[in-house]
mmCIF file of C-alpha atoms in Angstrom:
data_model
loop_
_atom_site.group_PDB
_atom_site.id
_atom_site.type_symbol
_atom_site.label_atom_id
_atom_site.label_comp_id
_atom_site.label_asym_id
_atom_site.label_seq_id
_atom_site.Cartn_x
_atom_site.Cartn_y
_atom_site.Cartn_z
ATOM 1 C CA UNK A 23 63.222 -1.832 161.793
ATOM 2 C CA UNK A 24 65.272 -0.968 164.670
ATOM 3 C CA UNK A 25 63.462 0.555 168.013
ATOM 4 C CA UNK A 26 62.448 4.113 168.055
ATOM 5 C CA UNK A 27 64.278 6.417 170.651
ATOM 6 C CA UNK A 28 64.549 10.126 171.373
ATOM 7 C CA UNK A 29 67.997 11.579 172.318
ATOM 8 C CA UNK A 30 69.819 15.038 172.284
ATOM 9 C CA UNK A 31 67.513 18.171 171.913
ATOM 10 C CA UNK A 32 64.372 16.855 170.444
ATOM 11 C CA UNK A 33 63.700 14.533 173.403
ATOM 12 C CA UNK A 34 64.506 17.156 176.067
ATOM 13 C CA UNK A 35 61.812 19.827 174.398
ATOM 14 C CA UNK A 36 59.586 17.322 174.059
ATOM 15 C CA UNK A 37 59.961 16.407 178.013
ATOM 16 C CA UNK A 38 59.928 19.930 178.997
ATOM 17 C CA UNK A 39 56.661 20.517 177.077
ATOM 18 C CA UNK A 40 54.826 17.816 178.805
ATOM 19 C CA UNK A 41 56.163 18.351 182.171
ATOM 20 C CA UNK A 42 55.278 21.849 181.776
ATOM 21 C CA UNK A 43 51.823 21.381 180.967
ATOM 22 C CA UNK A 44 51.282 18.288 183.941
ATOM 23 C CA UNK A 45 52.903 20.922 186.346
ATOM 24 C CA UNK A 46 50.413 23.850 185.467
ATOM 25 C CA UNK A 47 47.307 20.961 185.545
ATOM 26 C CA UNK A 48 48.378 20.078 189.147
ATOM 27 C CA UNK A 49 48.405 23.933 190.305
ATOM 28 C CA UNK A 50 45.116 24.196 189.106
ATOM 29 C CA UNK A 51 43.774 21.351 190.670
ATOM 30 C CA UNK A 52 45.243 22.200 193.841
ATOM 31 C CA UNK A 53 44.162 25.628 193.493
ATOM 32 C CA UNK A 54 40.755 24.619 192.851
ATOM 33 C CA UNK A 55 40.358 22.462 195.888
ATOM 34 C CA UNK A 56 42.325 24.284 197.869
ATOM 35 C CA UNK A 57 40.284 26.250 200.682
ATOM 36 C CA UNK A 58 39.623 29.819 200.919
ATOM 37 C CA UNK A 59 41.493 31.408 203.909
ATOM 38 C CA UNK A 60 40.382 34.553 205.091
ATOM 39 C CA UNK A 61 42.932 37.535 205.665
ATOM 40 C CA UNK A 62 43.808 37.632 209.210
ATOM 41 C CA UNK A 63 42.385 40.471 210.333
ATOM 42 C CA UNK A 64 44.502 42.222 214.061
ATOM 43 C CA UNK A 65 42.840 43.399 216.860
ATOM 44 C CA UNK A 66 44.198 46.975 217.425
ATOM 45 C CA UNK A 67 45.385 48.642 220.442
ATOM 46 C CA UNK A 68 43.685 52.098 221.195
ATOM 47 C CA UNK A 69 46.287 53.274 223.889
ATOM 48 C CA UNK A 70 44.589 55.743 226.115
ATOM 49 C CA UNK A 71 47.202 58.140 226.717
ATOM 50 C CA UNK A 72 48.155 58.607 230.760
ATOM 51 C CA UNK A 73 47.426 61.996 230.563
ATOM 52 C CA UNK A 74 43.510 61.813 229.127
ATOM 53 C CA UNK A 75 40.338 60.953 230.643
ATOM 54 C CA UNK A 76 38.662 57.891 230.196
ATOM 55 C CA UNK A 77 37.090 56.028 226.829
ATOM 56 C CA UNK A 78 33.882 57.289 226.344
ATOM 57 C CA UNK A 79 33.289 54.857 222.901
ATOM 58 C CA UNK A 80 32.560 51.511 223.676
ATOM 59 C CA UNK A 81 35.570 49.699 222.126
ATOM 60 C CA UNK A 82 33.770 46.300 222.881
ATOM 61 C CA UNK A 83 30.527 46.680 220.818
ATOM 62 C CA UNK A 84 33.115 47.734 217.742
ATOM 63 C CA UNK A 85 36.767 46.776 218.521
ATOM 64 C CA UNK A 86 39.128 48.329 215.744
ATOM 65 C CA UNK A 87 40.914 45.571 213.563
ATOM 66 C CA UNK A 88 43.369 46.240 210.609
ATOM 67 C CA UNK A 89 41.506 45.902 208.013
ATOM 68 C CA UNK A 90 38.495 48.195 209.638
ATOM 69 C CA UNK A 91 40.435 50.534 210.093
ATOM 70 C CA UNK A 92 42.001 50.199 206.463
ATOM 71 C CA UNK A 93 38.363 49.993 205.098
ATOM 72 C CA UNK A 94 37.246 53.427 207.430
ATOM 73 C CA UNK A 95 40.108 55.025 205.703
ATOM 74 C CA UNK A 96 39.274 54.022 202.113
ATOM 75 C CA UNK A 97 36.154 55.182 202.951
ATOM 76 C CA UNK A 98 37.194 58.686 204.618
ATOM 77 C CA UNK A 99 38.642 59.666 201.744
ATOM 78 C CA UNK A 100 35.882 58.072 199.284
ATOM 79 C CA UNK A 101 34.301 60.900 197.079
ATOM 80 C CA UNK A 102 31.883 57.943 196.418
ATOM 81 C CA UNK A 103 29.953 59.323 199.566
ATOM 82 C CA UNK A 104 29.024 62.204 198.046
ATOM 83 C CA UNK A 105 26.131 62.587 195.575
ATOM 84 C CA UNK A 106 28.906 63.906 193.037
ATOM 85 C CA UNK A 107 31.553 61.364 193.446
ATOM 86 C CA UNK A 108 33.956 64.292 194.000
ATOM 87 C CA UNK A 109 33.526 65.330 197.925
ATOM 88 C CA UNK A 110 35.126 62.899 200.549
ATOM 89 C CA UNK A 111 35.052 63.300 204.288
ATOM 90 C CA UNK A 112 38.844 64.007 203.765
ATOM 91 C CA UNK A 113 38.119 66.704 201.423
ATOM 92 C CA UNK A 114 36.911 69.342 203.961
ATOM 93 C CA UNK A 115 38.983 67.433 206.933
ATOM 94 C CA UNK A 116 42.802 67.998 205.903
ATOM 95 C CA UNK A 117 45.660 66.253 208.272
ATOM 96 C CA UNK A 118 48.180 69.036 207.663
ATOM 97 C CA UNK A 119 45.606 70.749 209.731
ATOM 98 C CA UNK A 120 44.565 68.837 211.662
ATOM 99 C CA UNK A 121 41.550 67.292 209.948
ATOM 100 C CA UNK A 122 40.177 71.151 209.370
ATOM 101 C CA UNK A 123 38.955 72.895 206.447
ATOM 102 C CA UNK A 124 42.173 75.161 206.378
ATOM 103 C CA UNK A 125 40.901 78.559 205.515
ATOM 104 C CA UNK A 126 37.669 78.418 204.622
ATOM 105 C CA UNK A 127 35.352 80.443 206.570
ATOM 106 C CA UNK A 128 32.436 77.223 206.141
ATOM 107 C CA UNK A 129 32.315 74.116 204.737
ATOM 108 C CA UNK A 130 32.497 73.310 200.768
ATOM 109 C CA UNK A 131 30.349 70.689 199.584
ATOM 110 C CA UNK A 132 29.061 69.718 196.460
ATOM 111 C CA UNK A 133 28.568 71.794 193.344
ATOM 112 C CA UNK A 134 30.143 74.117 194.776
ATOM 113 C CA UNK A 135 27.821 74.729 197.550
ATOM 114 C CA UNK A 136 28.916 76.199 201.045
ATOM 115 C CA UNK A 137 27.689 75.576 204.199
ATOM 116 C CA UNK A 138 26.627 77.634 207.084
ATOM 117 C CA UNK A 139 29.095 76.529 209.645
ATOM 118 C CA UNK A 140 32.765 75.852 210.006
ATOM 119 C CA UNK A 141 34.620 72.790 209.733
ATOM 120 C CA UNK A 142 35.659 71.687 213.276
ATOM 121 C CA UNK A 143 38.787 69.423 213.554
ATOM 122 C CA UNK A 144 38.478 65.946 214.041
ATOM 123 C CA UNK A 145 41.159 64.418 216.512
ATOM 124 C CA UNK A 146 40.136 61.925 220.099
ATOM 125 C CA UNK A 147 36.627 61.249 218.965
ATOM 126 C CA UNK A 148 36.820 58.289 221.246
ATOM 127 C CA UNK A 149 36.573 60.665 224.367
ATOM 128 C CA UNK A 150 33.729 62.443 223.656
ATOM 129 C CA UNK A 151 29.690 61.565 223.516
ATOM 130 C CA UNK A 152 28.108 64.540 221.446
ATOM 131 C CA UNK A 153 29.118 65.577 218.033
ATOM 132 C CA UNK A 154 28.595 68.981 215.842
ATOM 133 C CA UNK A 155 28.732 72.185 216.960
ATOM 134 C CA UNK A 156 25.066 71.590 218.271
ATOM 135 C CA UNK A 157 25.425 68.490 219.078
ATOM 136 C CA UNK A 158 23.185 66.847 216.479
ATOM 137 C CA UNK A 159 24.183 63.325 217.796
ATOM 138 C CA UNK A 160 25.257 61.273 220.688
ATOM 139 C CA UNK A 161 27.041 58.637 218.656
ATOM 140 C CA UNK A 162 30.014 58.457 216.647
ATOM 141 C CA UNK A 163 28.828 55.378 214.795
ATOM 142 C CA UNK A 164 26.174 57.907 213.707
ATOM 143 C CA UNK A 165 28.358 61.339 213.338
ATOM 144 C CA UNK A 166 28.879 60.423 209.567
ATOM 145 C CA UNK A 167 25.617 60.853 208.694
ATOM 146 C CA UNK A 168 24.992 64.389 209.378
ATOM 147 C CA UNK A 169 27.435 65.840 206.240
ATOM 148 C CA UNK A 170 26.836 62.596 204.563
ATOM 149 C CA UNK A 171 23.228 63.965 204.119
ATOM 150 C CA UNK A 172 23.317 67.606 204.513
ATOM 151 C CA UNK A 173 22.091 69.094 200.898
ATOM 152 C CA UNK A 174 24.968 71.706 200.764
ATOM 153 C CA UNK A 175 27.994 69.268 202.067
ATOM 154 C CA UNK A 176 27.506 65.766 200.517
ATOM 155 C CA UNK A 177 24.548 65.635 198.957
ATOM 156 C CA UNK A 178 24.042 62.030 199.179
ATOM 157 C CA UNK A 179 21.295 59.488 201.110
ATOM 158 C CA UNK A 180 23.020 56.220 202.737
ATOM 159 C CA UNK A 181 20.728 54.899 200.612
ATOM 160 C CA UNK A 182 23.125 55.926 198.022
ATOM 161 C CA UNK A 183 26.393 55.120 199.869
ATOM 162 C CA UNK A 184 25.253 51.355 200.340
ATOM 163 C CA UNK A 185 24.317 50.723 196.961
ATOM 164 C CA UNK A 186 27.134 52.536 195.311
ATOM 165 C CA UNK A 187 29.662 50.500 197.631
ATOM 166 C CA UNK A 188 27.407 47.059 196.940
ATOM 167 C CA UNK A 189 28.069 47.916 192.702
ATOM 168 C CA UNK A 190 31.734 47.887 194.009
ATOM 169 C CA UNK A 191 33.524 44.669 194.265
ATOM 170 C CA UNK A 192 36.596 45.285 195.637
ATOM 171 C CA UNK A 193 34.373 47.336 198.668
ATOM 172 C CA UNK A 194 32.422 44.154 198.904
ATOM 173 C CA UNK A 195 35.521 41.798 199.549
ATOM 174 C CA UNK A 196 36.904 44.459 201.789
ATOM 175 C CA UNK A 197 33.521 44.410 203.883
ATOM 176 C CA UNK A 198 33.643 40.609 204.012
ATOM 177 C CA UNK A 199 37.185 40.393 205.412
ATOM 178 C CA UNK A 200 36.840 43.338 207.898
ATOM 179 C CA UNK A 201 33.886 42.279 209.391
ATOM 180 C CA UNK A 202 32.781 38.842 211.119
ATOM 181 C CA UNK A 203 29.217 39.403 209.931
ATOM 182 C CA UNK A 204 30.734 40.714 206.826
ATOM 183 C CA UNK A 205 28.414 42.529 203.315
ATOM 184 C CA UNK A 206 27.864 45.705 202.707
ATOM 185 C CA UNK A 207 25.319 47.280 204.932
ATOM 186 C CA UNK A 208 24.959 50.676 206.575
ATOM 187 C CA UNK A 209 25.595 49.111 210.113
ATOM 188 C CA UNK A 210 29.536 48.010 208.964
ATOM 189 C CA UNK A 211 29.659 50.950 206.811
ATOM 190 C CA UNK A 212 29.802 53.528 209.433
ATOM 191 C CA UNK A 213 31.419 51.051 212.068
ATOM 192 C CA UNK A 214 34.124 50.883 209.645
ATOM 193 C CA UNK A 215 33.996 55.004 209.793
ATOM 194 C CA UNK A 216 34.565 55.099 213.437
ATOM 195 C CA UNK A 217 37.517 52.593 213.749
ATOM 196 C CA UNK A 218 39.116 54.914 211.982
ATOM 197 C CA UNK A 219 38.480 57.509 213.840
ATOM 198 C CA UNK A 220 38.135 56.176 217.264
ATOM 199 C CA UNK A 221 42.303 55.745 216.171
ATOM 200 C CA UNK A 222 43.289 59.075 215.507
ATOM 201 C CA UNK A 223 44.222 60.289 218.931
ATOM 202 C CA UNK A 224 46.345 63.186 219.155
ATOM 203 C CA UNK A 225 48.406 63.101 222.927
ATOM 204 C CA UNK A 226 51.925 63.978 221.836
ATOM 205 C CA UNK A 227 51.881 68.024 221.570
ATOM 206 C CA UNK A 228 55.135 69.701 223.237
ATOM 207 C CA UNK A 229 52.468 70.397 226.194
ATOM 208 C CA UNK A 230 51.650 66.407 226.580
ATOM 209 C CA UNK A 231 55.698 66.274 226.911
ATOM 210 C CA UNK A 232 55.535 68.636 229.901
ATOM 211 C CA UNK A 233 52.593 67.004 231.571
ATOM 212 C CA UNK A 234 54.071 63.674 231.455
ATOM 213 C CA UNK A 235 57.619 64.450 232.228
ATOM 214 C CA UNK A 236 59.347 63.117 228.932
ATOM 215 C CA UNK A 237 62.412 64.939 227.122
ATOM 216 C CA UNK A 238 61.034 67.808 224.535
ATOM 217 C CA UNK A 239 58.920 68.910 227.379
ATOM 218 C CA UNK A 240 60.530 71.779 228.854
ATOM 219 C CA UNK A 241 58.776 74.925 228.571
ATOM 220 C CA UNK A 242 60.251 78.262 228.050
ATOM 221 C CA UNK A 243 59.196 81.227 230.643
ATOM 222 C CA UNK A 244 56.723 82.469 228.016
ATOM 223 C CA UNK A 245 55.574 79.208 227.454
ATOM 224 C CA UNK A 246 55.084 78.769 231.392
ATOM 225 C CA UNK A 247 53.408 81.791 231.727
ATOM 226 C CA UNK A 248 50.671 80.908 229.081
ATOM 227 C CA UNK A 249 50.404 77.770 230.956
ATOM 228 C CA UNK A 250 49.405 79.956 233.632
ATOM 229 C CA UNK A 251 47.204 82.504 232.148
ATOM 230 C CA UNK A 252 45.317 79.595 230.221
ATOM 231 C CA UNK A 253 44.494 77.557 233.915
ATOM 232 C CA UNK A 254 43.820 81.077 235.456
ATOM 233 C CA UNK A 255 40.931 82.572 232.499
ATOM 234 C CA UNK A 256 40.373 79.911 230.012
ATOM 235 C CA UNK A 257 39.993 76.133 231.751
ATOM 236 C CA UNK A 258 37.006 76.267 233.093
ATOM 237 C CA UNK A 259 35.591 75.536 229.252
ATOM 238 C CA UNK A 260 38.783 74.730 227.944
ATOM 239 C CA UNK A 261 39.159 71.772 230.413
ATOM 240 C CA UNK A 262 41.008 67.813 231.321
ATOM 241 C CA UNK A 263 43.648 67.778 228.261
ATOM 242 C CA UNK A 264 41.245 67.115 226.163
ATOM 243 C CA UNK A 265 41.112 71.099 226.746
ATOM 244 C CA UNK A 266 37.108 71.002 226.217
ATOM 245 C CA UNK A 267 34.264 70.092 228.478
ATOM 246 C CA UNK A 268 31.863 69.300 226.187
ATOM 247 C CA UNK A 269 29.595 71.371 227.001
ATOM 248 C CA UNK A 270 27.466 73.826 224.637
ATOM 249 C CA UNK A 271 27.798 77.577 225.813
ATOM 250 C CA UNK A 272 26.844 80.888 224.280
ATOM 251 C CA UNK A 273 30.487 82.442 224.009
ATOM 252 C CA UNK A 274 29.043 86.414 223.399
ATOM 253 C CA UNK A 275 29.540 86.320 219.733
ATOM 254 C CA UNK A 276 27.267 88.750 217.776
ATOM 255 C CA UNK A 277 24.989 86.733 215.976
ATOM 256 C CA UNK A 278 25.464 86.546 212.190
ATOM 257 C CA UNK A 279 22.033 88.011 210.716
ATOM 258 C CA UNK A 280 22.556 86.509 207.366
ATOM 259 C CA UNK A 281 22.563 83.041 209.033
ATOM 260 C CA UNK A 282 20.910 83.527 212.323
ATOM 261 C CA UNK A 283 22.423 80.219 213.037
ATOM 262 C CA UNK A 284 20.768 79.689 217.101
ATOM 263 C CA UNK A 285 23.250 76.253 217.399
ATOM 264 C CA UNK A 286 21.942 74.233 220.153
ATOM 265 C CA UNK A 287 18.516 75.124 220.227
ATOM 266 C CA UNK A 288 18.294 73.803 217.136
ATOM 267 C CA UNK A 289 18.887 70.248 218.400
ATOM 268 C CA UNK A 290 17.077 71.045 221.763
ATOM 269 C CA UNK A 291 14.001 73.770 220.727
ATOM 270 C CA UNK A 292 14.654 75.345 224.210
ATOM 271 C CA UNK A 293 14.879 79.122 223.681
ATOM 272 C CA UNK A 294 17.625 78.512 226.862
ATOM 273 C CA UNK A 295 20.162 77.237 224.176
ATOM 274 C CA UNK A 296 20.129 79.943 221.838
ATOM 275 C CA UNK A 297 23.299 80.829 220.587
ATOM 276 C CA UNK A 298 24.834 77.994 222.484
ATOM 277 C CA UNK A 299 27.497 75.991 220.526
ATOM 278 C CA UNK A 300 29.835 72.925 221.964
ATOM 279 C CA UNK A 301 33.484 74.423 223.267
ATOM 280 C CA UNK A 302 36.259 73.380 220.985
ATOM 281 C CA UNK A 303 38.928 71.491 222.055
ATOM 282 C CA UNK A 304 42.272 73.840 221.595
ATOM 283 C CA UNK A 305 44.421 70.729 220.756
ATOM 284 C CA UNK A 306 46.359 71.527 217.366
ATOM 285 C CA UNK A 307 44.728 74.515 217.494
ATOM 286 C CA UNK A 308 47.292 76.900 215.798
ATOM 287 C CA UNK A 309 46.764 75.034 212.463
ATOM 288 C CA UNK A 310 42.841 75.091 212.888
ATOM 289 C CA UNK A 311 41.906 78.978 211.390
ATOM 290 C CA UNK A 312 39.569 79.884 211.378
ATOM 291 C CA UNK A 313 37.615 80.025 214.627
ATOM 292 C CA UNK A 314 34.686 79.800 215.840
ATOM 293 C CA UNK A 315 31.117 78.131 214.600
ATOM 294 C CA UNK A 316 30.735 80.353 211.568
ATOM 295 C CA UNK A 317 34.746 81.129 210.810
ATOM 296 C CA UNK A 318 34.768 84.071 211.801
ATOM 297 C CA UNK A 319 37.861 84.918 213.275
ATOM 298 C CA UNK A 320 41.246 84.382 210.673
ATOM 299 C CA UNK A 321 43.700 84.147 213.285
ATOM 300 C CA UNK A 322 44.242 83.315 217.160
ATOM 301 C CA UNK A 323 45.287 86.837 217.875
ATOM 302 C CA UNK A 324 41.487 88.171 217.072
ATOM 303 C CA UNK A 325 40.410 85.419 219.152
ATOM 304 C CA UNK A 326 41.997 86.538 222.218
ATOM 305 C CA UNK A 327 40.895 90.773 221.176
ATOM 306 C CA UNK A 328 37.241 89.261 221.424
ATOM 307 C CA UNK A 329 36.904 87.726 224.169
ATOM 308 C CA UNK A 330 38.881 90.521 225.684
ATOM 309 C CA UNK A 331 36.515 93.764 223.966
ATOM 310 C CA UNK A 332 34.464 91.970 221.599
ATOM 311 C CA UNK A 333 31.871 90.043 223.834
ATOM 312 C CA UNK A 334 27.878 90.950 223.549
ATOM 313 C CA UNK A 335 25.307 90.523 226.331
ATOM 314 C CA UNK A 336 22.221 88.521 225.990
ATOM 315 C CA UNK A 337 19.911 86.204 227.809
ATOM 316 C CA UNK A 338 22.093 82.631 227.269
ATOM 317 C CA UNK A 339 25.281 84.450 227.868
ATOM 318 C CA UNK A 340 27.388 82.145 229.676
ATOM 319 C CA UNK A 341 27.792 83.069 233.341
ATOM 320 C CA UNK A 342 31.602 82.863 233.312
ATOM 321 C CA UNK A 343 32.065 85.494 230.586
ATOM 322 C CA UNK A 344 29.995 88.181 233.338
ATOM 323 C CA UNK A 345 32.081 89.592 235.871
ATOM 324 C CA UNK A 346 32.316 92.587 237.889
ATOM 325 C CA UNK A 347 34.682 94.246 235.565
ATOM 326 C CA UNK A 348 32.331 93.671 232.848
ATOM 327 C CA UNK A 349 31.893 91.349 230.194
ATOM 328 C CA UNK A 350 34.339 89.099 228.335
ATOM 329 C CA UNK A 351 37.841 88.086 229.773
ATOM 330 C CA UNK A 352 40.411 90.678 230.885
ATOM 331 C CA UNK A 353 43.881 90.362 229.114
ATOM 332 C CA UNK A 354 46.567 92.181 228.955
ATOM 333 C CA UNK A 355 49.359 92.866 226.130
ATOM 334 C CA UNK A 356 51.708 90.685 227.771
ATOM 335 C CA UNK A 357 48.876 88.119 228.785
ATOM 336 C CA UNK A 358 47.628 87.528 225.228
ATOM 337 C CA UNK A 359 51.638 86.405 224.007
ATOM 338 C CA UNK A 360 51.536 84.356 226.492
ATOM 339 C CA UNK A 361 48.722 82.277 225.714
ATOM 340 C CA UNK A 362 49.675 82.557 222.292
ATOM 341 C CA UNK A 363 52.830 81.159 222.960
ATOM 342 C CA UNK A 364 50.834 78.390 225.225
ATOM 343 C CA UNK A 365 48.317 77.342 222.024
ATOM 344 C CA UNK A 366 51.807 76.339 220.039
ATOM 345 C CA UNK A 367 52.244 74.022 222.737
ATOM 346 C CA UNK A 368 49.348 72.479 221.801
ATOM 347 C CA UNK A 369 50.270 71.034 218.396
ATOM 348 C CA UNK A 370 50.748 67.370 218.006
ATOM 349 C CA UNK A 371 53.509 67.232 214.721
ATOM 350 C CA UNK A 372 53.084 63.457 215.505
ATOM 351 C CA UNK A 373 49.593 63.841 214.610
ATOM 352 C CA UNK A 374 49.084 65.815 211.967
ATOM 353 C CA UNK A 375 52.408 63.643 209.890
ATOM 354 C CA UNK A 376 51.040 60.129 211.017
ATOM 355 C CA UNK A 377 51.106 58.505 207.877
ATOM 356 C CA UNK A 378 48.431 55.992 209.273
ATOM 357 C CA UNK A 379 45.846 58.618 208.710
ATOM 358 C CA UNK A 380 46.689 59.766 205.106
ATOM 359 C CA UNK A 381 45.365 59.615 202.299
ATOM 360 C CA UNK A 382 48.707 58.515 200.284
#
C-alpha cells in the first residue's frame, strides 16, 4: 500500500479548518492574558474668557476630564434621577433656551407636579458661589441636590440615585474610568454633575464681540444706546459681564399670596431678607421667558413696564429702586427699545447650538 497524501481541494479545507481554529485559540489566549488598559481619560481646558471675572470653583479639588464630563452629561439628562424614571435635569433645563424651562411659569416635576418657583437658566456656574433663587447652597458640587430631592421636582433621595446607578453596569464602568478613585458613590456622582457644568460657559454673545474687539461686534446706534441706558439704570445689579452681582435683593414685586414665597429668608430666617431673591444674570436672556422668581412676567417688554410703574414699597425694598422721583426705574418709550435692543446682544448662538452640551 502506497503512502497516504492529501492534494487538490480536500487538503486545502482541511488546512484551512485547522489553521482557523489554532488562530482563534491564540486570540483567546492572548486576550485572556492580555492586561486591562484603562481609557485614557483628558484633562480639559476651562478657558476663562478675557472678558469675565475670575474662577470662583475650585478646578483643582475636581479638574474636568473627558469622560467626567461625558458621564455629567449622561447623567444631566438621566430621568433615572428622578423617583419616576421620567424627569431629568435636562427636562426642565432646555439648551435652545438656554438651559430654561421655556414657557412655563414654574417648574414641572414628577407626576405632574409643579413647583413654586421658576426655572432659572443654567450657563457660567463656575463663576458664581451661591445657587437658587435663595441661595439654598454655597456649592455647586452640592446644587444638584436641591431638585434632586424636592417632592414636587424629582422626587427622588440620593439614596435612590446611587443605588439605581450601582444596579447599572454600564454607569458602573463609566464611574470607574472617569474617576481615579472610581465606583459609584454620591461624592463622584455629583462631581461628575459639575464638570459638566463648570464647562458650559457662555462668553460669545454679539455683546462679548464688542467688548473684546473681534469682527461681528459692531453695534448698531440702537444697540449703542441700550448699551448706554443698561450701564446708566440697570448695572449696579446687573453687573461684571457676568451681568449679575450675586447678590439677593427685594426687586418691588408684589408678593404672590397664593405662594407667599419670602426667598431668602427662607435660607437665612432674618425677617431683613424677606422678599429678597438672587439677581439673574441677563446673559441669553431673550430666550429665558419668563421672568422673574415665580414667572411672572411672559415677555421682556413687561419687564421693563414694571420696573418702570409696577414697583411696590416695603421694608426690604432695595435702596436703589427709591429715588427722589419715586419708586422703580424711570424709562422712557425710546429708552425701553433700546435696552431691548441691548438684551439681544446678549445671546450666545454659540451657546445655546454647542453640540457638546446636548442631549443627541
Amino acid at each position: 500500500m502506497g503512502s497516504l497524501s492529501f492534494s487538490g481541494p480536500v487538503l486545502k479545507l482541511k488546512q484551512m479548518r485547522y489553521l482557523f481554529w489554532v488562530l482563534l485559540l491564540v486570540c483567546l489566549v492572548s486576550c485572556n492574558n492580555e492586561e486591562y488598559l484603562p481609557l485614557e481619560n483628558t484633562l480639559l481646558t476651562v478657558e476663562v474668557p478675557e472678558n469675565f471675572p475670575d474662577l470662583v470653583y475650585d478646578i483643582e479639588a475636581n479638574p474636568p476630564t473627558q469622560l467626567g464630563f461625558e458621564l455629567g452629561k449622561k447623567l444631566f439628562y438621566d430621568g433615572k434621577l428622578s423617583s419616576n424614571g421620567f424627569i431629568s435635569c435636562g427636562f426642565c433645563h432646555e439648551q435652545n433656551f438656554a438651559f430654561t424651562h421655556h414657557g412655563h411659569q414654574f417648574s414641572h416635576g414628577v407626576d405632574d407636579l409643579e413647583g413654586t418657583r421658576n426655572t432659572p437658566a443654567i450657563a457660567n456656574m463656575a463663576f458664581f458661589n451661591e445657587f437658587a433663587w435663595d441661595g439654598a447652597t454655597s456649592h455647586l458640587d452640592l446644587f444638584p441636590i436641591i431638585p434632586i430631592t424636592n417632592e414636587v421636582e424629582m422626587g427622588e433621595t440620593m439614596t435612590g440615585v446611587i443605588n439605581k446607578l450601582i444596579a447599572d453596569s454600564e454607569y458602573q464602568q463609566q464611574f470607574e474610568n472617569a474617576f481615579e478613585e472610581g465606583g459609584v458613590n454620591a461624592e463622584n456622582f455629583l462631581k461628575a454633575l459639575s464638570q459638566f457644568m463648570v464647562m458650559m460657559i457662555s462668553s460669545n454673545s454679539k455683546y462679548d464681540k464688542f467688548v473684546r474687539n473681534e469682527e461681528g461686534g459692531e453695534l448698531t446706534e440702537v444697540e449703542a444706546y441700550g448699551l448706554t441706558v443698561f450701564q446708566q439704570k440697570c448695572a449696579t445689579c446687573h453687573a461684571t459681564d457676568l451681568f449679575t452681582d450675586g447678590s439677593f435683593r427685594n426687586n418691588g414685586l408684589p408678593p404672590n399670596p397664593q405662594l407667599n414665597d419670602v426667598g431668602r429668608a427662607e435660607v437665612s430666617g432674618s425677617v431683613n431678607d424677606n422678599y429678597k431673591f438672587k439677581v439673574p444674570s441677563l446673559r441669553n436672556v431673550a430666550l429665558t421667558a419668563p421672568y422673574m422668581h415665580d414667572g411672572r412676567f411672559g415677555s421682556l417688554e413687561s419687564v421693563l413696564n414694571f420696573y418702570a410703574n409696577g414697583v411696590v414699597d416695603s421694608e426690604t425694598l432695595d435702596d436703589s429702586l427709591r429715588t427722589d422721583d419715586g419708586l422703580g426705574i424711570a424709562l422712557s418709550d425710546a429708552e425701553k427699545e433700546g435696552l431691548l435692543a441691548f438684551f439681544e446682544l446678549l445671546t450666545d448662538e454659540t451657546f445655546i447650538n454647542d453640540e457638546r452640551f446636548s442631549e443627541y
